[in-house]
Amino acid sequence: EKGGYEHFMLKEIFEQPNSIADCMRGRLKANEGKLVLGGIHEYANALTNAQRIVIVACGTSWHAGLVAEYIIEDFCRIPVEVEYASEFRYRNPIINEGDIVIAISQSGETADTLAALELAKSKGAIILGVVNAVGSSISRITHEGAYLHAGPEIGVASTKAFTAQLTVLIMMALRIAHRKGTITESKYHELLVELESIPAKIKKALDVNDQIKEISARFKDARNFIYLGRGYNFPVALEGALKLKEISYIHAEGYPAAEMKHGPIALIDEEMPVVFIATRDSSYEKVVSNIQEVKARKGKVIAIVTEGEETINQIADFVIEVPHTSEALMPLVSVIPLQLLSYHIAVMRGCNVDQPRNLAKSVTVE
Ligand code: F6R
């Protein structure tokens, strides 16, 4: 059932070109300009006219929410707040009748996320779900929702659910933006075409597996890691750090790259591996300066870059190439090498990758 892979996690990482194609099947046909999300139908108007959207989630799903915040604000011009469900439910949050609250959850059973939704529902919010597990508790209490259709995720560390969550949230945002007219027709079509090409690009990104194995051997005994990214790649930095912590038990922190100088830069010495997500986008030049700042302090830089990169190769210690895509879709591609890096490091350290210590696949207690 592991399909010839040594672990479920590796199988699920490699499944992503297919799981994302499954997620888009019947929903997206770029050449026809077609984008439908069956699960978000009755509330499509409410979403389009929303004054505010609140996203509640935990862990990796919360990271997907952060990407969604950038996308929805960027394309739909609707203010978005992303909350840890565990904080939201206990802090007397402001929820008004008709507000939209979206829960993101792979399992659909996370206790804090479920309770946050119940609270929002009791205050008159419209509650929507972006869930993988069909028939799960969250999918049952929400007014409407879109399933991921990513297939069961067995590895405790979430991989294919994350990329499917991003895919659904992007489709949702593009639907709203198109209805609202906050995106130009040409940009809309360009993004539909680009989204359709993502499975092939992820397949290409997976080609770095052997190279990542070599890098992993070099850093498997590190005691700390820092992950840095900006813009759409900032949540990817958080996700890369979380993956490493969970399965390899190496301490890791993710930061927006520019925050580094406000504290974490003090940690950098010749022992510190720093993973930069430095793809070609609007913050590229700034990220290059951040890499230089780390190198000036002798940190070891592993950079995720866009194919054909020439500048960063001169500065970074290791460079991993991924295919180019639109800025907003980049997390779908740039997270792939980070999933592989955490996987190989954990395996080399002899860790139980599919069932890391102290963790459960679904956290049904608070
Ligand atoms: C990370 C991980 C957890 C979950 C979190 C939320 O790899 O698996 O952080 O993302 O427990 O779980 P769901 O998405 O099932 O609500």
Short mmCIF file of C-alpha atoms and ligand atoms in Angstrom, two decimals:
data_model
loop_
_atom_site.label_atom_id
_atom_site.label_comp_id
_atom_site.label_asym_id
_atom_site.label_seq_id
_atom_site.Cartn_x
_atom_site.Cartn_y
_atom_site.Cartn_z
CA GLU A 1 0.00 0.00 0.00
CA LYS A 2 3.05 2.24 0.15
CA GLY A 3 3.23 1.73 -3.60
CA GLY A 4 6.89 0.69 -3.51
CA TYR A 5 7.96 3.68 -1.41
CA GLU A 6 9.74 3.18 1.88
CA HIS A 7 7.33 5.44 3.77
CA PHE A 8 3.87 6.86 3.33
CA MET A 9 5.32 10.33 3.59
CA LEU A 10 7.56 9.82 0.56
CA LYS A 11 4.70 8.21 -1.37
CA GLU A 12 2.48 11.17 -0.56
CA ILE A 13 5.15 13.70 -1.54
CA PHE A 14 5.52 11.98 -4.91
CA GLU A 15 1.77 11.69 -5.32
CA GLN A 16 1.36 15.45 -5.47
CA PRO A 17 1.23 15.85 -9.25
CA ASN A 18 -1.72 13.43 -9.17
CA SER A 19 -3.41 14.65 -6.01
CA ILE A 20 -3.46 18.20 -7.34
CA ALA A 21 -4.78 17.05 -10.69
CA ASP A 22 -7.52 15.19 -8.76
CA CYS A 23 -8.24 18.31 -6.77
CA MET A 24 -8.74 20.34 -9.96
CA ARG A 25 -10.60 17.63 -11.88
CA GLY A 26 -14.05 18.74 -13.02
CA ARG A 27 -13.42 22.17 -11.52
CA LEU A 28 -10.89 23.81 -13.78
CA LYS A 29 -10.66 23.86 -17.58
CA ALA A 30 -8.41 26.72 -18.49
CA ASN A 31 -8.94 26.61 -22.26
CA GLU A 32 -12.69 27.00 -21.73
CA GLY A 33 -12.17 29.63 -19.04
CA LYS A 34 -14.06 27.29 -16.74
CA LEU A 35 -13.67 27.35 -12.98
CA VAL A 36 -16.37 25.88 -10.76
CA LEU A 37 -16.34 24.84 -7.12
CA GLY A 38 -19.47 22.79 -6.50
CA GLY A 39 -19.14 23.09 -2.76
CA ILE A 40 -19.13 26.89 -2.80
CA HIS A 41 -22.33 27.64 -4.63
CA GLU A 42 -25.08 28.83 -2.36
CA TYR A 43 -22.67 31.17 -0.60
CA ALA A 44 -20.83 32.39 -3.67
CA ASN A 45 -22.60 35.77 -3.45
CA ALA A 46 -21.90 36.08 0.25
CA LEU A 47 -18.22 35.41 -0.45
CA THR A 48 -18.13 37.90 -3.27
CA ASN A 49 -19.72 40.61 -1.14
CA ALA A 50 -17.94 39.75 2.11
CA GLN A 51 -16.61 42.68 4.09
CA ARG A 52 -14.20 40.42 5.87
CA ILE A 53 -13.06 36.79 5.84
CA VAL A 54 -11.62 35.00 8.86
CA ILE A 55 -9.64 31.80 8.37
CA VAL A 56 -9.21 29.40 11.28
CA ALA A 57 -6.86 26.42 11.27
CA CYS A 58 -3.94 24.74 13.05
CA GLY A 59 -0.44 23.69 12.05
CA THR A 60 0.20 23.12 8.37
CA SER A 61 -3.39 24.04 7.54
CA TRP A 62 -2.79 27.40 9.24
CA HIS A 63 0.19 27.91 6.93
CA ALA A 64 -2.09 27.27 3.95
CA GLY A 65 -4.35 29.93 5.46
CA LEU A 66 -1.51 32.46 5.47
CA VAL A 67 -0.95 31.91 1.76
CA ALA A 68 -4.70 32.28 1.22
CA GLU A 69 -4.66 35.60 3.06
CA TYR A 70 -2.14 37.00 0.60
CA ILE A 71 -4.01 35.61 -2.39
CA ILE A 72 -7.49 36.73 -1.34
CA GLU A 73 -6.34 40.23 -0.36
CA ASP A 74 -4.23 40.52 -3.50
CA PHE A 75 -6.86 39.36 -6.00
CA CYS A 76 -10.23 39.85 -4.27
CA ARG A 77 -9.46 42.96 -2.18
CA ILE A 78 -11.30 41.49 0.80
CA PRO A 79 -9.64 41.86 4.22
CA VAL A 80 -8.59 38.48 5.59
CA GLU A 81 -7.53 37.48 9.09
CA VAL A 82 -5.85 34.15 9.72
CA GLU A 83 -6.19 32.81 13.22
CA TYR A 84 -4.89 29.85 15.14
CA ALA A 85 -8.16 28.10 15.97
CA SER A 86 -6.98 27.51 19.54
CA GLU A 87 -6.53 31.26 20.11
CA PHE A 88 -9.61 32.38 18.25
CA ARG A 89 -11.97 30.22 20.26
CA TYR A 90 -10.87 31.54 23.62
CA ARG A 91 -10.20 35.20 23.00
CA ASN A 92 -13.67 36.67 22.62
CA PRO A 93 -13.17 37.48 18.94
CA ILE A 94 -15.37 39.91 17.03
CA ILE A 95 -17.70 37.96 14.77
CA ASN A 96 -20.63 39.67 13.14
CA GLU A 97 -23.72 38.19 11.59
CA GLY A 98 -22.90 37.36 7.97
CA ASP A 99 -19.11 37.32 8.43
CA ILE A 100 -17.43 34.51 6.56
CA VAL A 101 -15.33 32.09 8.56
CA ILE A 102 -13.38 29.47 6.63
CA ALA A 103 -11.86 26.45 8.38
CA ILE A 104 -8.98 24.62 6.74
CA SER A 105 -8.42 21.07 7.95
CA GLN A 106 -7.04 17.89 6.43
CA SER A 107 -8.71 15.55 8.92
CA GLY A 108 -11.83 17.61 9.51
CA GLU A 109 -11.59 16.46 13.12
CA THR A 110 -9.19 18.92 14.78
CA ALA A 111 -10.85 19.81 18.08
CA ASP A 112 -9.78 23.46 18.20
CA THR A 113 -10.78 24.12 14.60
CA LEU A 114 -14.14 22.48 15.14
CA ALA A 115 -14.77 24.52 18.30
CA ALA A 116 -13.75 27.76 16.57
CA LEU A 117 -16.32 27.03 13.87
CA GLU A 118 -19.03 26.24 16.39
CA LEU A 119 -18.36 29.54 18.10
CA ALA A 120 -18.49 31.44 14.80
CA LYS A 121 -21.69 29.66 13.81
CA SER A 122 -23.34 30.53 17.12
CA LYS A 123 -22.64 34.21 16.42
CA GLY A 124 -24.30 34.08 13.02
CA ALA A 125 -21.27 33.70 10.78
CA ILE A 126 -21.38 31.75 7.54
CA ILE A 127 -18.98 28.89 8.11
CA LEU A 128 -17.22 27.18 5.21
CA GLY A 129 -14.80 24.26 5.15
CA VAL A 130 -11.75 23.38 3.10
CA VAL A 131 -11.42 19.77 4.20
CA ASN A 132 -9.90 16.54 2.94
CA ALA A 133 -11.70 13.85 4.94
CA VAL A 134 -15.15 13.33 3.44
CA GLY A 135 -17.95 13.17 6.00
CA SER A 136 -15.70 14.42 8.82
CA SER A 137 -17.06 16.50 11.73
CA ILE A 138 -16.02 19.82 10.19
CA SER A 139 -17.53 18.95 6.84
CA ARG A 140 -20.77 18.12 8.63
CA ILE A 141 -21.18 21.33 10.62
CA THR A 142 -20.18 23.80 7.89
CA HIS A 143 -22.78 25.52 5.73
CA GLU A 144 -20.85 24.66 2.60
CA GLY A 145 -17.34 23.71 1.63
CA ALA A 146 -14.94 22.41 -0.95
CA TYR A 147 -13.24 19.07 -0.49
CA LEU A 148 -9.58 18.64 -1.37
CA HIS A 149 -10.04 15.27 -3.12
CA ALA A 150 -6.37 14.59 -2.34
CA GLY A 151 -7.01 11.01 -1.19
CA PRO A 152 -6.22 9.74 2.31
CA GLU A 153 -3.10 11.17 3.90
CA ILE A 154 -1.47 8.56 6.13
CA GLY A 155 1.91 10.10 7.01
CA VAL A 156 1.54 12.21 10.14
CA ALA A 157 3.44 15.07 8.54
CA SER A 158 1.07 16.78 6.16
CA THR A 159 2.34 17.11 2.58
CA LYS A 160 -0.16 16.47 -0.19
CA ALA A 161 -2.98 17.94 1.89
CA PHE A 162 -1.07 21.23 2.10
CA THR A 163 -0.67 21.58 -1.67
CA ALA A 164 -4.30 20.54 -2.25
CA GLN A 165 -5.44 23.12 0.31
CA LEU A 166 -3.52 25.79 -1.57
CA THR A 167 -5.06 24.63 -4.83
CA VAL A 168 -8.63 24.84 -3.49
CA LEU A 169 -8.00 28.21 -1.85
CA ILE A 170 -6.50 29.61 -5.06
CA MET A 171 -9.47 28.38 -7.07
CA MET A 172 -11.81 29.94 -4.53
CA ALA A 173 -9.96 33.26 -4.63
CA LEU A 174 -9.92 33.34 -8.43
CA ARG A 175 -13.66 32.60 -8.54
CA ILE A 176 -14.40 35.46 -6.16
CA ALA A 177 -12.02 37.86 -7.88
CA HIS A 178 -13.54 37.10 -11.26
CA ARG A 179 -17.09 37.63 -9.99
CA LYS A 180 -16.08 40.83 -8.25
CA GLY A 181 -14.12 42.12 -11.19
CA THR A 182 -11.06 42.76 -9.03
CA ILE A 183 -8.88 40.82 -11.45
CA THR A 184 -8.47 41.59 -15.14
CA GLU A 185 -9.80 39.07 -17.62
CA SER A 186 -6.31 38.46 -18.98
CA LYS A 187 -4.74 37.96 -15.55
CA TYR A 188 -7.57 35.58 -14.65
CA HIS A 189 -6.98 33.46 -17.73
CA GLU A 190 -3.25 33.54 -17.28
CA LEU A 191 -3.65 32.20 -13.74
CA LEU A 192 -6.08 29.47 -14.81
CA VAL A 193 -3.60 28.27 -17.40
CA GLU A 194 -0.76 28.47 -14.92
CA LEU A 195 -2.72 26.57 -12.28
CA GLU A 196 -3.43 23.82 -14.76
CA SER A 197 0.30 23.47 -15.40
CA ILE A 198 1.14 23.04 -11.70
CA PRO A 199 1.01 19.21 -11.59
CA ALA A 200 3.66 19.06 -14.35
CA LYS A 201 5.76 21.66 -12.53
CA ILE A 202 5.58 19.75 -9.27
CA LYS A 203 6.66 16.65 -11.15
CA LYS A 204 9.68 18.57 -12.37
CA ALA A 205 10.38 19.93 -8.86
CA LEU A 206 10.46 16.32 -7.61
CA ASP A 207 13.47 15.69 -9.85
CA VAL A 208 15.65 17.33 -7.21
CA ASN A 209 15.19 14.33 -4.92
CA ASP A 210 18.71 12.92 -5.39
CA GLN A 211 20.32 16.30 -5.00
CA ILE A 212 18.37 16.86 -1.79
CA LYS A 213 19.57 13.51 -0.47
CA GLU A 214 23.16 14.72 -0.84
CA ILE A 215 22.42 17.99 0.89
CA SER A 216 20.58 16.12 3.64
CA ALA A 217 23.65 13.96 4.31
CA ARG A 218 25.68 17.13 4.76
CA PHE A 219 23.27 18.69 7.29
CA LYS A 220 21.69 15.73 9.08
CA ASP A 221 23.60 16.40 12.30
CA ALA A 222 22.77 20.10 12.49
CA ARG A 223 21.14 21.14 15.74
CA ASN A 224 19.22 24.10 14.33
CA PHE A 225 17.89 25.36 11.03
CA ILE A 226 16.50 28.70 9.93
CA TYR A 227 14.05 29.02 7.01
CA LEU A 228 13.53 32.41 5.38
CA GLY A 229 11.20 33.65 2.66
CA ARG A 230 9.24 36.76 1.78
CA GLY A 231 5.80 37.45 0.35
CA TYR A 232 4.06 34.31 -0.82
CA ASN A 233 7.12 32.32 0.20
CA PHE A 234 7.01 33.46 3.83
CA PRO A 235 4.40 30.85 4.84
CA VAL A 236 6.47 28.30 2.90
CA ALA A 237 9.40 29.09 5.21
CA LEU A 238 7.17 28.40 8.22
CA GLU A 239 5.99 25.17 6.67
CA GLY A 240 9.53 24.00 5.85
CA ALA A 241 10.59 24.60 9.45
CA LEU A 242 7.54 22.80 10.84
CA LYS A 243 8.14 19.75 8.62
CA LEU A 244 11.75 19.50 9.81
CA LYS A 245 10.85 19.86 13.50
CA GLU A 246 8.08 17.28 13.38
CA ILE A 247 9.90 14.41 11.80
CA SER A 248 13.64 14.96 12.37
CA TYR A 249 13.40 16.60 15.84
CA ILE A 250 15.88 19.27 14.74
CA HIS A 251 14.99 22.69 16.07
CA ALA A 252 13.97 24.94 13.21
CA GLU A 253 12.47 28.39 12.86
CA GLY A 254 10.79 30.03 9.94
CA TYR A 255 10.77 33.80 9.54
CA PRO A 256 9.95 36.43 6.98
CA ALA A 257 13.46 37.07 5.62
CA ALA A 258 13.47 40.76 6.52
CA GLU A 259 12.60 40.01 10.16
CA MET A 260 15.99 38.34 10.51
CA LYS A 261 17.75 41.58 11.36
CA HIS A 262 15.32 42.14 14.25
CA GLY A 263 16.75 39.27 16.25
CA PRO A 264 17.35 35.88 14.65
CA ILE A 265 20.45 37.12 12.82
CA ALA A 266 22.21 36.83 16.18
CA LEU A 267 21.94 33.05 15.82
CA ILE A 268 23.94 32.90 12.63
CA ASP A 269 27.44 31.45 12.70
CA GLU A 270 29.35 28.99 10.51
CA GLU A 271 27.32 26.11 11.96
CA MET A 272 23.91 27.47 11.07
CA PRO A 273 22.11 26.14 7.98
CA VAL A 274 19.79 28.78 6.54
CA VAL A 275 17.27 27.72 3.92
CA PHE A 276 16.16 30.57 1.68
CA ILE A 277 13.17 30.38 -0.60
CA ALA A 278 14.54 32.77 -3.20
CA THR A 279 12.50 32.29 -6.35
CA ARG A 280 12.18 34.99 -9.03
CA ASP A 281 9.36 37.21 -7.84
CA SER A 282 8.73 40.76 -6.71
CA SER A 283 10.87 40.38 -3.57
CA TYR A 284 13.72 38.53 -5.29
CA GLU A 285 16.27 41.40 -5.10
CA LYS A 286 15.56 41.91 -1.44
CA VAL A 287 15.97 38.22 -0.71
CA VAL A 288 19.34 38.25 -2.49
CA SER A 289 20.47 40.98 -0.06
CA ASN A 290 19.21 38.88 2.84
CA ILE A 291 21.30 35.95 1.57
CA GLN A 292 24.34 38.22 1.44
CA GLU A 293 23.70 39.26 5.05
CA VAL A 294 23.72 35.62 6.13
CA LYS A 295 26.85 34.81 4.11
CA ALA A 296 28.65 37.80 5.65
CA ARG A 297 28.13 36.03 8.99
CA LYS A 298 29.32 32.71 7.56
CA GLY A 299 25.98 30.94 7.70
CA LYS A 300 25.52 27.96 5.37
CA VAL A 301 22.97 28.88 2.74
CA ILE A 302 20.71 26.41 0.94
CA ALA A 303 18.64 28.35 -1.59
CA ILE A 304 15.50 27.26 -3.43
CA VAL A 305 15.70 29.20 -6.70
CA THR A 306 13.96 29.43 -10.06
CA GLU A 307 15.35 27.42 -12.98
CA GLY A 308 18.04 29.33 -14.80
CA GLU A 309 19.10 31.33 -11.74
CA GLU A 310 22.61 32.74 -12.09
CA THR A 311 23.18 35.24 -9.29
CA ILE A 312 22.40 33.24 -6.18
CA ASN A 313 24.61 30.37 -7.41
CA GLN A 314 27.59 32.67 -6.79
CA ILE A 315 26.67 33.32 -3.17
CA ALA A 316 24.80 30.32 -1.76
CA ASP A 317 26.46 27.08 -0.66
CA PHE A 318 23.77 24.93 -2.27
CA VAL A 319 21.22 25.85 -4.89
CA ILE A 320 18.08 23.84 -5.65
CA GLU A 321 16.15 24.73 -8.79
CA VAL A 322 12.38 24.60 -9.21
CA PRO A 323 10.31 25.55 -12.30
CA HIS A 324 9.02 29.07 -12.67
CA THR A 325 5.36 29.89 -12.06
CA SER A 326 3.24 32.93 -11.13
CA GLU A 327 4.15 34.47 -7.83
CA ALA A 328 0.87 33.53 -6.14
CA LEU A 329 1.22 29.90 -7.17
CA MET A 330 4.87 29.56 -6.23
CA PRO A 331 4.23 28.00 -2.79
CA LEU A 332 2.80 24.94 -4.57
CA VAL A 333 6.19 24.38 -6.16
CA SER A 334 8.66 25.85 -3.68
CA VAL A 335 7.42 23.72 -0.78
CA ILE A 336 8.32 20.47 -2.59
CA PRO A 337 12.11 20.55 -1.96
CA LEU A 338 11.45 21.47 1.68
CA GLN A 339 9.21 18.43 2.14
CA LEU A 340 11.95 16.26 0.63
CA LEU A 341 14.67 17.86 2.74
CA SER A 342 12.85 17.14 6.00
CA TYR A 343 12.07 13.61 4.85
CA HIS A 344 15.65 12.66 3.96
CA ILE A 345 17.18 14.28 7.01
CA ALA A 346 14.72 12.44 9.26
CA VAL A 347 15.37 9.09 7.56
CA MET A 348 19.15 9.60 7.87
CA ARG A 349 18.73 10.32 11.56
CA GLY A 350 16.83 7.05 11.98
CA CYS A 351 13.55 8.72 12.88
CA ASN A 352 10.14 7.14 12.46
CA VAL A 353 9.05 9.38 9.63
CA ASP A 354 5.45 8.26 9.29
CA GLN A 355 4.77 8.29 13.01
CA PRO A 356 6.92 10.86 14.73
CA ARG A 357 7.07 10.80 18.51
CA ASN A 358 4.40 12.67 20.45
CA LEU A 359 2.30 13.43 17.37
CA ALA A 360 -1.06 12.11 16.20
CA LYS A 361 -2.53 12.37 12.73
CA SER A 362 -5.61 14.11 13.96
CA VAL A 363 -5.66 16.13 17.15
CA THR A 364 -9.13 15.48 18.51
CA VAL A 365 -8.40 16.82 21.99
CA GLU A 366 -7.56 20.43 22.74
C1 F6R B 1 1.78 19.13 10.25
C2 F6R B 1 0.57 18.55 10.75
C3 F6R B 1 -0.26 19.30 11.74
C4 F6R B 1 -1.66 19.50 11.17
C5 F6R B 1 -2.58 20.14 12.21
C6 F6R B 1 -3.95 20.42 11.65
O1 F6R B 1 2.44 18.30 9.37
O2 F6R B 1 0.20 17.48 10.34
O3 F6R B 1 0.32 20.53 12.04
O4 F6R B 1 -1.55 20.30 10.03
O5 F6R B 1 -2.69 19.28 13.31
O6 F6R B 1 -4.57 19.25 11.23
P1 F6R B 1 -5.83 19.27 10.30
O7 F6R B 1 -5.42 19.86 9.00
O8 F6R B 1 -6.24 17.83 10.18
O9 F6R B 1 -6.87 20.11 10.98
#
